[in-house]
Coordinates of C-alpha atoms in Angstrom, one line a residue:
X1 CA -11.4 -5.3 34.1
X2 CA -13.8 -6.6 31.2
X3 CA -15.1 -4.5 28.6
X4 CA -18.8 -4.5 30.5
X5 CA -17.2 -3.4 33.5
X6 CA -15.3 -0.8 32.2
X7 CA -18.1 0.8 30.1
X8 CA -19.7 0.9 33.6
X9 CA -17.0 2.5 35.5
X10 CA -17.2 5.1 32.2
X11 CA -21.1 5.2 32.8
X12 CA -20.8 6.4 36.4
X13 CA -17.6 9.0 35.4
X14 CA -19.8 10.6 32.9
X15 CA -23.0 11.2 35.6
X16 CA -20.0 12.4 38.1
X17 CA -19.2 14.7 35.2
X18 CA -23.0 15.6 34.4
X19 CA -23.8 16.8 38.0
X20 CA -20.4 18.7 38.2
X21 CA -21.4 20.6 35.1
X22 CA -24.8 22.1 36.2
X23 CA -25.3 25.1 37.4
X24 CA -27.1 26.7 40.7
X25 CA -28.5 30.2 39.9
X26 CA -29.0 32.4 43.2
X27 CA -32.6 31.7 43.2
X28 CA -31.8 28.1 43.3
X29 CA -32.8 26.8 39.7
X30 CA -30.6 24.5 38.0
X31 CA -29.0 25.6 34.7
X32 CA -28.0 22.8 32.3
X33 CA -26.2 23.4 29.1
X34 CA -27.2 21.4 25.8
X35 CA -23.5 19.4 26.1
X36 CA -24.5 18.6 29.7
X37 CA -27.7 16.9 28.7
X38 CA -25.9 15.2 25.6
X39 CA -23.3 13.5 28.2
X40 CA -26.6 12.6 30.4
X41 CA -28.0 10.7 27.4
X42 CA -24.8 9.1 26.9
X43 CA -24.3 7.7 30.4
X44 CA -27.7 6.6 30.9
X45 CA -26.9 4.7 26.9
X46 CA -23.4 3.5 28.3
X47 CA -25.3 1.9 31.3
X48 CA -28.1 0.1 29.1
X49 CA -30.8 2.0 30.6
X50 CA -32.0 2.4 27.2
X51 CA -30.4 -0.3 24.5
X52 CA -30.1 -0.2 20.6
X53 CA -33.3 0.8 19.0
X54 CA -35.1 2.2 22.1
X55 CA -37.3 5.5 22.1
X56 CA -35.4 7.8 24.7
X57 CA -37.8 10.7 26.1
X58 CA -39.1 13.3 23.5
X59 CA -38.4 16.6 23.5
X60 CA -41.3 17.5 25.8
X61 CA -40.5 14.9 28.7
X62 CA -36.7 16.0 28.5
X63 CA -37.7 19.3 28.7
X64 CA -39.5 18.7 31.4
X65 CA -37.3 16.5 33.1
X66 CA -33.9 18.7 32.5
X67 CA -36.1 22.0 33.4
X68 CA -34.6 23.6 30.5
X69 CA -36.0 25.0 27.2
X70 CA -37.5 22.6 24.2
X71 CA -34.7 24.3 21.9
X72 CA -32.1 23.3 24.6
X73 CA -33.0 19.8 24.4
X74 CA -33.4 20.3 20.7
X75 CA -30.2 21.2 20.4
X76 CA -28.6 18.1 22.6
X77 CA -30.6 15.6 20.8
X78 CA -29.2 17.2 17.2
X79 CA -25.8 16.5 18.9
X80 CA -26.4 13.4 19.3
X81 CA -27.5 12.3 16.3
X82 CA -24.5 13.9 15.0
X83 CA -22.4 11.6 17.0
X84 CA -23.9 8.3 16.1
X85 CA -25.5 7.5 19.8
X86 CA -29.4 8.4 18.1
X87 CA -31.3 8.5 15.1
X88 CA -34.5 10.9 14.6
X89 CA -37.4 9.0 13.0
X90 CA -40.5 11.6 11.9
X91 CA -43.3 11.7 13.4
X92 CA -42.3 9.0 16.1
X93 CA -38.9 10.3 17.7
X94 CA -35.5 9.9 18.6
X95 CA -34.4 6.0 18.9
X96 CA -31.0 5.0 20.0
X97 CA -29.1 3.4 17.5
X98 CA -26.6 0.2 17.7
X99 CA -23.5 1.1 19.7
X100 CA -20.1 -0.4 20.7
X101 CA -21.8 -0.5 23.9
X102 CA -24.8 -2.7 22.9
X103 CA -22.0 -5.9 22.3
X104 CA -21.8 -8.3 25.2
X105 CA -17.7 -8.4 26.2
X106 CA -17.5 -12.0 24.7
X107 CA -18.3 -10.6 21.3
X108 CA -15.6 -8.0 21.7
X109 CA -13.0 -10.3 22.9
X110 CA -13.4 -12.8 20.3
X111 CA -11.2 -12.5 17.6
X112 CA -11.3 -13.7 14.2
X113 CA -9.7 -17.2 13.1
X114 CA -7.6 -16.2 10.4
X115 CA -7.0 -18.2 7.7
X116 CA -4.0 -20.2 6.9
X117 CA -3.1 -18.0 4.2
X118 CA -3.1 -15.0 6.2
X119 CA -0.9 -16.7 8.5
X120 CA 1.5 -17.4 6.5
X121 CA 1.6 -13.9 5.0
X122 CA 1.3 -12.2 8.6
X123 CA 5.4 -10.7 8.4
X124 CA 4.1 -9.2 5.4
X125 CA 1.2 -7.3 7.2
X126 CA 3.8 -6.9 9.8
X127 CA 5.8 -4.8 8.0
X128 CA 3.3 -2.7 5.8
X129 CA 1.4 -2.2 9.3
X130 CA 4.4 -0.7 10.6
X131 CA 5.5 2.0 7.8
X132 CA 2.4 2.8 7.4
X133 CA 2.0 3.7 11.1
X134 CA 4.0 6.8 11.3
X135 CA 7.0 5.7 11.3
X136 CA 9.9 8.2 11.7
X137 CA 12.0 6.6 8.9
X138 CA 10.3 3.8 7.4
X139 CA 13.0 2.9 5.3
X140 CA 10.8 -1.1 5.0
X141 CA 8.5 0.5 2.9
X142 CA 7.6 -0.3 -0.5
X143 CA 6.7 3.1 -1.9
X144 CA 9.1 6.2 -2.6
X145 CA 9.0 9.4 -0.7
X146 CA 5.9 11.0 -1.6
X147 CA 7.7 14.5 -1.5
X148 CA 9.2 13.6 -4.8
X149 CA 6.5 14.2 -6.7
X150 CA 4.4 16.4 -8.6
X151 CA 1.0 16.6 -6.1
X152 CA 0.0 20.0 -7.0
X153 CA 0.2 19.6 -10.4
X154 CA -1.8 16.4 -10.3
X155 CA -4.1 18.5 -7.9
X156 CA -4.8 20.6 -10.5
X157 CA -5.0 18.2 -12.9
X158 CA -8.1 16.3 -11.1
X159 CA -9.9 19.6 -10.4
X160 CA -9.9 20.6 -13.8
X161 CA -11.2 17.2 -15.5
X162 CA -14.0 17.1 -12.2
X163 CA -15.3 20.5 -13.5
X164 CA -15.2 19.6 -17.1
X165 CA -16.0 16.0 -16.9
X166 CA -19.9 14.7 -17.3
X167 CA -21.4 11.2 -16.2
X168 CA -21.4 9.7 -19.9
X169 CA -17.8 10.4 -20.1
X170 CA -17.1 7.7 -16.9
X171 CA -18.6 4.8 -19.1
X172 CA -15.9 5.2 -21.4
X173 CA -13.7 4.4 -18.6
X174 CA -14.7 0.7 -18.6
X175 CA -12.1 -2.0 -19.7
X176 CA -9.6 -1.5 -21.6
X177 CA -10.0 2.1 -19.6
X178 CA -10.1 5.9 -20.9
X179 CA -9.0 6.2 -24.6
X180 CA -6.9 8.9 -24.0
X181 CA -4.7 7.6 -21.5
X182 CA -3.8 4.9 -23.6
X183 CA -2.8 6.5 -26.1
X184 CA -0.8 8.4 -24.3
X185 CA 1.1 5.5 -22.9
X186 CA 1.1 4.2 -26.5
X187 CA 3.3 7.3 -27.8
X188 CA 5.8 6.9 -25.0
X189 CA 6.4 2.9 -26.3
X190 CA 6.7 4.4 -29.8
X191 CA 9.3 6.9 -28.8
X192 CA 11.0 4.1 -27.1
X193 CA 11.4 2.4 -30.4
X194 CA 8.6 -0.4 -29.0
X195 CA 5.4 -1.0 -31.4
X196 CA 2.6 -1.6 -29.4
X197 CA -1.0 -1.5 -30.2
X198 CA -3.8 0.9 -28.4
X199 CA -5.9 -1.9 -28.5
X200 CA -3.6 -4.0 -26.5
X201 CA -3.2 -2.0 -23.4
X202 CA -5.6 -2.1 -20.5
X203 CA -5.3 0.5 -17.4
X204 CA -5.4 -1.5 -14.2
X205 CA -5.7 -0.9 -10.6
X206 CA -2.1 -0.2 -10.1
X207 CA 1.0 -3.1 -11.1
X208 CA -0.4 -5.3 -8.7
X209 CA -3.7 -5.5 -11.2
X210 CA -1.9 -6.0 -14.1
X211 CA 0.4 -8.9 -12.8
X212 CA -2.4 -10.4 -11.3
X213 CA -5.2 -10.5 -14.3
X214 CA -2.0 -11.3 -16.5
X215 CA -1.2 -14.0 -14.5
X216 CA -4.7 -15.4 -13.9
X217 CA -5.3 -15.4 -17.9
X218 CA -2.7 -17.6 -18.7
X219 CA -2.1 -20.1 -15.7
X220 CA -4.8 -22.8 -14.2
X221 CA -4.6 -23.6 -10.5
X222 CA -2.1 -26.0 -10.2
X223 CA 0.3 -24.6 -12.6
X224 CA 4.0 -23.9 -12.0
X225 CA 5.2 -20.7 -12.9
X226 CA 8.4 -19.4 -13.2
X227 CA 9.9 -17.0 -10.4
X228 CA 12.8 -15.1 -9.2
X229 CA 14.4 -15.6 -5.7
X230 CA 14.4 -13.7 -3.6
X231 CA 10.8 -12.7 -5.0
X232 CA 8.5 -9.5 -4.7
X233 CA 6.4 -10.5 -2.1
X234 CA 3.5 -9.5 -3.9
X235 CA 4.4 -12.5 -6.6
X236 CA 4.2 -15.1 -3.8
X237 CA 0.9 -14.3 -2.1
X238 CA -0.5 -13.7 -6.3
X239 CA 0.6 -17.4 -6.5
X240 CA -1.1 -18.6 -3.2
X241 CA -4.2 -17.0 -4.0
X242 CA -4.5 -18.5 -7.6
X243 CA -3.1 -21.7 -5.9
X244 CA -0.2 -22.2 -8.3
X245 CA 3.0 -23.3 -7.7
X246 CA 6.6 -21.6 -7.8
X247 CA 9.8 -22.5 -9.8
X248 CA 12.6 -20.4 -8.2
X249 CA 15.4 -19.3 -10.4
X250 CA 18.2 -17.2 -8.4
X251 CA 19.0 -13.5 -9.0
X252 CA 22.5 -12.2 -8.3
X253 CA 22.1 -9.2 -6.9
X254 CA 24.5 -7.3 -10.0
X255 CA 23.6 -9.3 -13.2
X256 CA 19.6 -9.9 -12.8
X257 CA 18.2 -13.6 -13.4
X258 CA 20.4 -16.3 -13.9
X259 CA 19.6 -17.6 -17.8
X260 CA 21.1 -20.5 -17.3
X261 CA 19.2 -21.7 -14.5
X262 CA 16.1 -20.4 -16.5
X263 CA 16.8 -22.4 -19.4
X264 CA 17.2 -25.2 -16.5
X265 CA 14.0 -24.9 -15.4
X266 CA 12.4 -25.1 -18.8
X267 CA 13.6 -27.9 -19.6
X268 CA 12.8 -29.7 -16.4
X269 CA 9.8 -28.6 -15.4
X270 CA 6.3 -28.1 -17.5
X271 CA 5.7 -24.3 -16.8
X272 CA 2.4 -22.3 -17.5
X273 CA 4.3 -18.7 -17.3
X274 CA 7.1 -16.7 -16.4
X275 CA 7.3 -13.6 -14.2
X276 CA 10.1 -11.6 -13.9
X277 CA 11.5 -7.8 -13.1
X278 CA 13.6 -7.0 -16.1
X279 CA 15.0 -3.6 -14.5
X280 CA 15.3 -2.7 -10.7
X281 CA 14.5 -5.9 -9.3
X282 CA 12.5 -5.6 -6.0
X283 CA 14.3 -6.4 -3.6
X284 CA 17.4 -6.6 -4.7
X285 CA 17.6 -4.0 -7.6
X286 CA 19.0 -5.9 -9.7
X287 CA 18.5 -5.7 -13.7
X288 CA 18.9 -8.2 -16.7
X289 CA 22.3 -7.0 -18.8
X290 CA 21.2 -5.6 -21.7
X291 CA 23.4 -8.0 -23.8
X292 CA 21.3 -11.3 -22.7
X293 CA 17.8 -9.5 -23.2
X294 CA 17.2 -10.8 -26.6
X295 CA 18.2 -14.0 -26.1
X296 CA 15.9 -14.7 -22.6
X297 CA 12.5 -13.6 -24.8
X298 CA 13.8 -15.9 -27.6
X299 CA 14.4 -18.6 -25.1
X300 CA 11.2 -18.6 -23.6
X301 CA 9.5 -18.2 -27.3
X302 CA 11.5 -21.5 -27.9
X303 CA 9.3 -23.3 -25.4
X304 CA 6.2 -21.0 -26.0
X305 CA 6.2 -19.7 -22.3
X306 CA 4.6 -16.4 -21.8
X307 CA 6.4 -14.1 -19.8
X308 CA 5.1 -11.5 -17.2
X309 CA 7.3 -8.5 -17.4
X310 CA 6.9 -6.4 -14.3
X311 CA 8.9 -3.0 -15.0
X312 CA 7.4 -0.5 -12.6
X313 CA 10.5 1.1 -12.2
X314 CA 12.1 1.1 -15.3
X315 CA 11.7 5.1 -15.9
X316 CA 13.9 5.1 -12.4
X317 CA 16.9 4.7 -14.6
X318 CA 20.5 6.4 -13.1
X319 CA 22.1 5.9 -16.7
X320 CA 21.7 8.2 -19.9
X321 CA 19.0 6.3 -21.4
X322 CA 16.2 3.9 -20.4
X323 CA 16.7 0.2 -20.3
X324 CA 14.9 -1.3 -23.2
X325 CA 12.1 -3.4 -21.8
X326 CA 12.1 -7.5 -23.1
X327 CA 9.1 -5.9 -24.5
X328 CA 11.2 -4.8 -27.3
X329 CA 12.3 -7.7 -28.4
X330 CA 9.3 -9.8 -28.4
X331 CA 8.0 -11.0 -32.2
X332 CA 5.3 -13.6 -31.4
X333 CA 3.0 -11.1 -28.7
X334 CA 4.1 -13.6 -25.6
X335 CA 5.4 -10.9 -23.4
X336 CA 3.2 -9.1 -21.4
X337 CA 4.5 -5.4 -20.3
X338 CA 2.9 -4.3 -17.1
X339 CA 3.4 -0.6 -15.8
X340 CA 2.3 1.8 -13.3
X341 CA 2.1 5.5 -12.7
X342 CA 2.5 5.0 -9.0
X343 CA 6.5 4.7 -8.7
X344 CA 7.1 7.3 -10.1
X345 CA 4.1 10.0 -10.3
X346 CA 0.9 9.1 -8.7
X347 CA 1.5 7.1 -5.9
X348 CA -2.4 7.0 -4.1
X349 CA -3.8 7.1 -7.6
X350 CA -3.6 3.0 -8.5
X351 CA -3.1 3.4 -12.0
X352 CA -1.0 0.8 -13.9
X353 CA -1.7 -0.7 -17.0
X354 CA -0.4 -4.3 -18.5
X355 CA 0.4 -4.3 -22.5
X356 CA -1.2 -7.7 -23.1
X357 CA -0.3 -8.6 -26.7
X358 CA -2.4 -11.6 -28.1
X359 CA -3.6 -11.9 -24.7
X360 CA -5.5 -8.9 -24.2
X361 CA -8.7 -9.7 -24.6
X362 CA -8.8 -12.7 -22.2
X363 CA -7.4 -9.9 -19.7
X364 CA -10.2 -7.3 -20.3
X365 CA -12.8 -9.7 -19.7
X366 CA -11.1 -10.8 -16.8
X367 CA -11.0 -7.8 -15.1
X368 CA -15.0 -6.9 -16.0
X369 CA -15.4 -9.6 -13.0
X370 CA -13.6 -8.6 -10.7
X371 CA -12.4 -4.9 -10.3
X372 CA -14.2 -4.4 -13.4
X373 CA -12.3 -0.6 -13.5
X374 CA -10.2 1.9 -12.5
X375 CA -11.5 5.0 -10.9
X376 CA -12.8 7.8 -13.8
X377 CA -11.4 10.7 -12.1
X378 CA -7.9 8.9 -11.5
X379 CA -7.3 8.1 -15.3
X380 CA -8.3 11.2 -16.4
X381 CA -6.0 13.5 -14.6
X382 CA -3.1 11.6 -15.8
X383 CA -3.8 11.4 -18.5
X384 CA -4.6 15.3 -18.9
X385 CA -0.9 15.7 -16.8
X386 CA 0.8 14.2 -19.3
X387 CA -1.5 15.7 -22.0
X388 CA 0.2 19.1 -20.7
X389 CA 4.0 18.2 -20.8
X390 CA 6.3 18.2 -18.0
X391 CA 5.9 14.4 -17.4
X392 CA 9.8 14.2 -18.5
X393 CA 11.2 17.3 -16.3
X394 CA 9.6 15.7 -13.6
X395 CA 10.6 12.4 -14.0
X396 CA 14.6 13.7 -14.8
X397 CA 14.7 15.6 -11.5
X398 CA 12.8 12.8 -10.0
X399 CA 15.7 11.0 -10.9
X400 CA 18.7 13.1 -9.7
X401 CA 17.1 13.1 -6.3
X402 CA 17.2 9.1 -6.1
X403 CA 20.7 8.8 -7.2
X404 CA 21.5 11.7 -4.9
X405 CA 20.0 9.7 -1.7
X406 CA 20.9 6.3 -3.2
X407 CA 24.8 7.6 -3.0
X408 CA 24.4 9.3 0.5
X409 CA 22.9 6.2 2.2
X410 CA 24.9 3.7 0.8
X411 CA 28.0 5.4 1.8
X412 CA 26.6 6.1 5.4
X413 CA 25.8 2.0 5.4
X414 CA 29.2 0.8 4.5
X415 CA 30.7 3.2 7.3
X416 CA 28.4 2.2 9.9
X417 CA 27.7 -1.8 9.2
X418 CA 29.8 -4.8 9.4
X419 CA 32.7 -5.2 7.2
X420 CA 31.2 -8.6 6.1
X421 CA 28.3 -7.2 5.1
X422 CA 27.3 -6.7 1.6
X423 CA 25.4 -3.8 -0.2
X424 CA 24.0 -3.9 -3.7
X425 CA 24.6 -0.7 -5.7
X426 CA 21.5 -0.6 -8.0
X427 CA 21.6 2.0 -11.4
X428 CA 17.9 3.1 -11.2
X429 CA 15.0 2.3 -8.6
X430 CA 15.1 3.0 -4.9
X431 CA 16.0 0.1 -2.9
X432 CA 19.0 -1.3 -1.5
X433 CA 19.6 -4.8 -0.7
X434 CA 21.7 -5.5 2.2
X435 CA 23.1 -8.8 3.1
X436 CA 24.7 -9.5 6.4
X437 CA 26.1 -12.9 5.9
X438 CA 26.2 -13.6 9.6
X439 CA 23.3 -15.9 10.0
X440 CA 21.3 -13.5 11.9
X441 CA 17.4 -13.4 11.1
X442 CA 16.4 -9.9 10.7
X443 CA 12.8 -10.3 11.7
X444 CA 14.5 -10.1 15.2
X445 CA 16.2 -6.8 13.9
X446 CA 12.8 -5.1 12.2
X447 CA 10.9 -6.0 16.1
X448 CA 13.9 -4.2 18.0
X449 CA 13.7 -1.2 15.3
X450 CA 9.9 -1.1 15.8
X451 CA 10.4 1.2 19.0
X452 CA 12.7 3.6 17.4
X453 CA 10.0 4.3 14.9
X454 CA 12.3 2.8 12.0
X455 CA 11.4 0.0 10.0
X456 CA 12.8 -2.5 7.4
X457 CA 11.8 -5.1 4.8
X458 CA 13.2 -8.7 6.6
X459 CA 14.9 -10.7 4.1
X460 CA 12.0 -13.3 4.9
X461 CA 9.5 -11.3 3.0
X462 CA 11.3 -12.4 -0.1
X463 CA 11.2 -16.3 0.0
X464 CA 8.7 -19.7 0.9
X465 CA 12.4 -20.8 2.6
X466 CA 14.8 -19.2 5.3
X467 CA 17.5 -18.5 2.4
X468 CA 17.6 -14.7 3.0
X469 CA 16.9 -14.5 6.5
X470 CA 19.7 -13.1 7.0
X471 CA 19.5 -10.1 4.1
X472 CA 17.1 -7.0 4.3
X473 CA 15.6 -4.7 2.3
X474 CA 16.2 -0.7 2.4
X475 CA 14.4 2.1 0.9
X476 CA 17.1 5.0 -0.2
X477 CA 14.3 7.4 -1.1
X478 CA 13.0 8.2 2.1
X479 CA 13.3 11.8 3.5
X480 CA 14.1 12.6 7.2
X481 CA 11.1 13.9 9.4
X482 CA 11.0 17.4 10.3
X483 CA 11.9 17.3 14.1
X484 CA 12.5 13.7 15.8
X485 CA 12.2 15.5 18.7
X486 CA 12.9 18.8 20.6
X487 CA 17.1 18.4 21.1
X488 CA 17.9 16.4 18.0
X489 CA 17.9 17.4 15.1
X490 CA 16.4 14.9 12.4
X491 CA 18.4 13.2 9.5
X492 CA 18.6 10.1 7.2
X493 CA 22.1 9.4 8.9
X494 CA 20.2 9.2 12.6
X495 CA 18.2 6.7 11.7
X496 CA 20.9 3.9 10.1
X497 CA 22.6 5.1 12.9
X498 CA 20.1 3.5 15.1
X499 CA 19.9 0.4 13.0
X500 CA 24.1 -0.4 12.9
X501 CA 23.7 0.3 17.0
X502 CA 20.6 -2.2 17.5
X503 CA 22.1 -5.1 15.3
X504 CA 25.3 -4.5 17.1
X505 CA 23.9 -5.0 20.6
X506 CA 21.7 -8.2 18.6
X507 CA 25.2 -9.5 17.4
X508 CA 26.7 -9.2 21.1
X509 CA 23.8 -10.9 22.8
X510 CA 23.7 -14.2 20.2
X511 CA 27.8 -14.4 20.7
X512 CA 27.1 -14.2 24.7
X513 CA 24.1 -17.2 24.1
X514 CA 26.5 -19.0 21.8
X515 CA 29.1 -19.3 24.1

């Protein structure tokens, strides 16, 4: 049936309905309630007896028509306009306005050419699609359970600063962003032993921001630029937008980036920057030994590369103290430290911030052209939140509840998986990264998950080549729903459960192909 046609059939149903709704006093006059005349107007719309911009009858002639009081009609028509089906315009009427209804069904069944970038990135919109849909445990997602954290507090925190705050006080939020808040995030790099500069740091529009107007200030397109592999997949759609081109250097999913394939890559290739995840690597969560931190900065001072440091979960740490950033280490301002508030307080509030170094001023300018800055209201409740203390309480229980979920579902994975798979063991952050090593491509495995309302992160998110097909990405952090349904009681364990028994019955059906 075609959109027209249907609309139609709808048409007619809604008439069927009108006539059903009057009513027949005993002296034979017809009652008709203001929602009966609404659905009227809506049919006789649905039907294109009166199209987009249209007078439909006044008051008067409705009145008349309907046999039913002005204010009746009055009433409908104030309905209506509430709805979106008409517009009042003084002095002249009520006019339809432009409706679903008013496109022919060729407009409506013509979808958009996407580009060949989107294409390429469409598993990506896949997966973010799917967590993002309700999933029961959306263990592909790329943001922590939002239970974790400290909403009320930051509740408060934007209530008070909306009462207090004035309209002269948002201009001060422009680039670099709201004083305040960076000196805030100032102190904590001093207590970490790390001198950096007010002036230096810029609040962004979450990480993502940060990495982008970092990398955007010191690349041309064109330009190679150093990654890891497997790669946040927010790194390789950054580089396909500024059209620049990847160097791959492997991360082992214990030790972090391999240096000496680094220092490879330097020598053999002519590389504009480097960007890298010094602690909690996503996917893998892997970090860089603290041992060959100083000498990575020093080796890329050596050639005179910059280096994007992405550490959005470095306060995720499971040890005693906090991995020191390569931050710390750098002497000639070529390491740019980008952070965010969103891992691990404010997710929903998109504030990050990138400590730019000699490069800071290229990336304020940059980002007065395009986002030009980050909400008022959102850097000014953080920034009162951690004005009031409890910032490190919450991030310290934050932390015991990771490593409390990180233990349970790595242990349920290595009961309920194949022996030959492999399981990384990360000491902070809140992903897993789980390799098969049986050749299977778990896109195949995220579809047959889809109906189960469980999702993953397909090892294919992470690479331009099929190298991890085989791996996927888990997030530890997620909490089980409250009922899956009405006999089954929900838990974390139910859901890998289902996702050991779907690639099982996968694993059976390629053995029964291959043979």
């Amino acid at each position: 049936m075609t959109s027209q046609s249907s609309g139609i059939a709808q048409g007619k149903a809604n008439t069927a309905r009108y006539y059903r709704a009057v009513v027949v006093t005993g002296s034979g006059m017809v009652q008709v309630r203001y929602q009966d005349i609404a659905v009227w107007v809506k049919t006789q719309i649905d039907q294109r007896v009166w199209q987009a911009g249209e007078r439909i009858p006044s008051v008067r002639e409705m009145s008349r028509l309907q046999h039913v009081s002005p204010m009746t009609v009055m009433r409908a028509y104030e309905q209506l306009e509430a709805d979106g089906w008409v517009e009042a315009r003084p002095r002249a009427g009520y006019f339809v306005r432009p409706h679903y209804n008013q496109l022919s069904s060729d407009s409506l069944a013509r979808p958009q050419a996407d580009s060949h970038w989107l294409q390429a990135h469409q598993d990506v919109f896949d997966v973010i699609s799917a967590s993002k849909s309700g999933s029961c445990f959306p263990f592909g997602s790329a943001f922590p359970d939002p239970t974790l954290f400290p909403m009320q507090a930051l509740g408060r925190a934007m209530a008070r600063v909306l009462r207090k705050s004035s309209h002269p006080d948002y201009l001060t939020m422009l680039p670099p962003g709201d004083e305040g808040l960076r000196r805030m995030i100032a102190q904590r790099y001093l207590r970490q032993g790390i001198k950096v500069a007010m002036d230096e740091i810029i609040i962004t529009n979450g990480a993502i921001e940060a990495l982008s107007l970092s990398l955007a200030a010191l690349t041309q397109p064109g330009d190679k630029v150093i990654i890891e592999a497997p790669a946040f997949y927010g790194v390789l759609q950054t580089l396909e937008r500024l059209q620049l081109e990847p160097v791959p250097v492997p991360v082992d999913p214990e030790t972090g980036v391999n240096i000496n394939a680094l220092e490879s890559a330097l020598s053999t290739h002519h590389v504009a920057a480097c960007w890298l995840m010094s602690n909690f690597h996503n996917p893998t969560g892997a970090s860089i030994p603290e041992k060959d931190r100083p000498a990575l900065v020093s080796l890329l001072a050596r050639h005179q590369v910059p280096l994007i440091e992405d550490d959005v979960y470095g306060e995720l740490f499971f040890s005693e103290s906090r991995p020191m950033p390569l931050k710390c280490y750098d002497s000639q301002g070529l390491v740019l430290h980008c952070g965010s508030f969103s891992k691990q307080l404010a997710p929903g509030f998109r504030v990050g911030w990138v400590a730019a170094g000699c490069y800071a001023t290229q990336i304020e300018k940059r980002q007065y052209v395009s986002s030009l800055s980050v909400g008022a209201p959102n850097q000014l409740a953080i920034a009162h939140y951690l004005q009031q203390g409890g910032y490190d309480a919450h991030l310290r229980r934050l932390r015991t509840a990771l490593l409390q979920r990180k233990h349970a579902v790595r242990d349920s994975l290595r009961h309920i998986l194949p022996t030959s798979a492999s399981i990384t063991d990360p000491q902070g952050g809140y992903f897993l990264w789980v390799a098969l090593n049986n050749g299977m491509d778990t896109r195949q495995l995220f579809r047959e998950l889809l109906p189960y309302g469980i999702t993953l992160a397909p090892g294919a998110l992470f690479a331009t080549d099929d190298r991890f097909n085989d791996c996927f990405r888990l997030n530890f952090s997620i909490s089980a729903p409250e009922t899956v349904d009405a006999d089954t009681p929900a838990s974390v364990d139910s859901g890998l459960t289902q996702i050991a028994t779907v690639l099982s019955s996968l694993s059976i059906a390629d053995t029964v192909t291959a043979k």
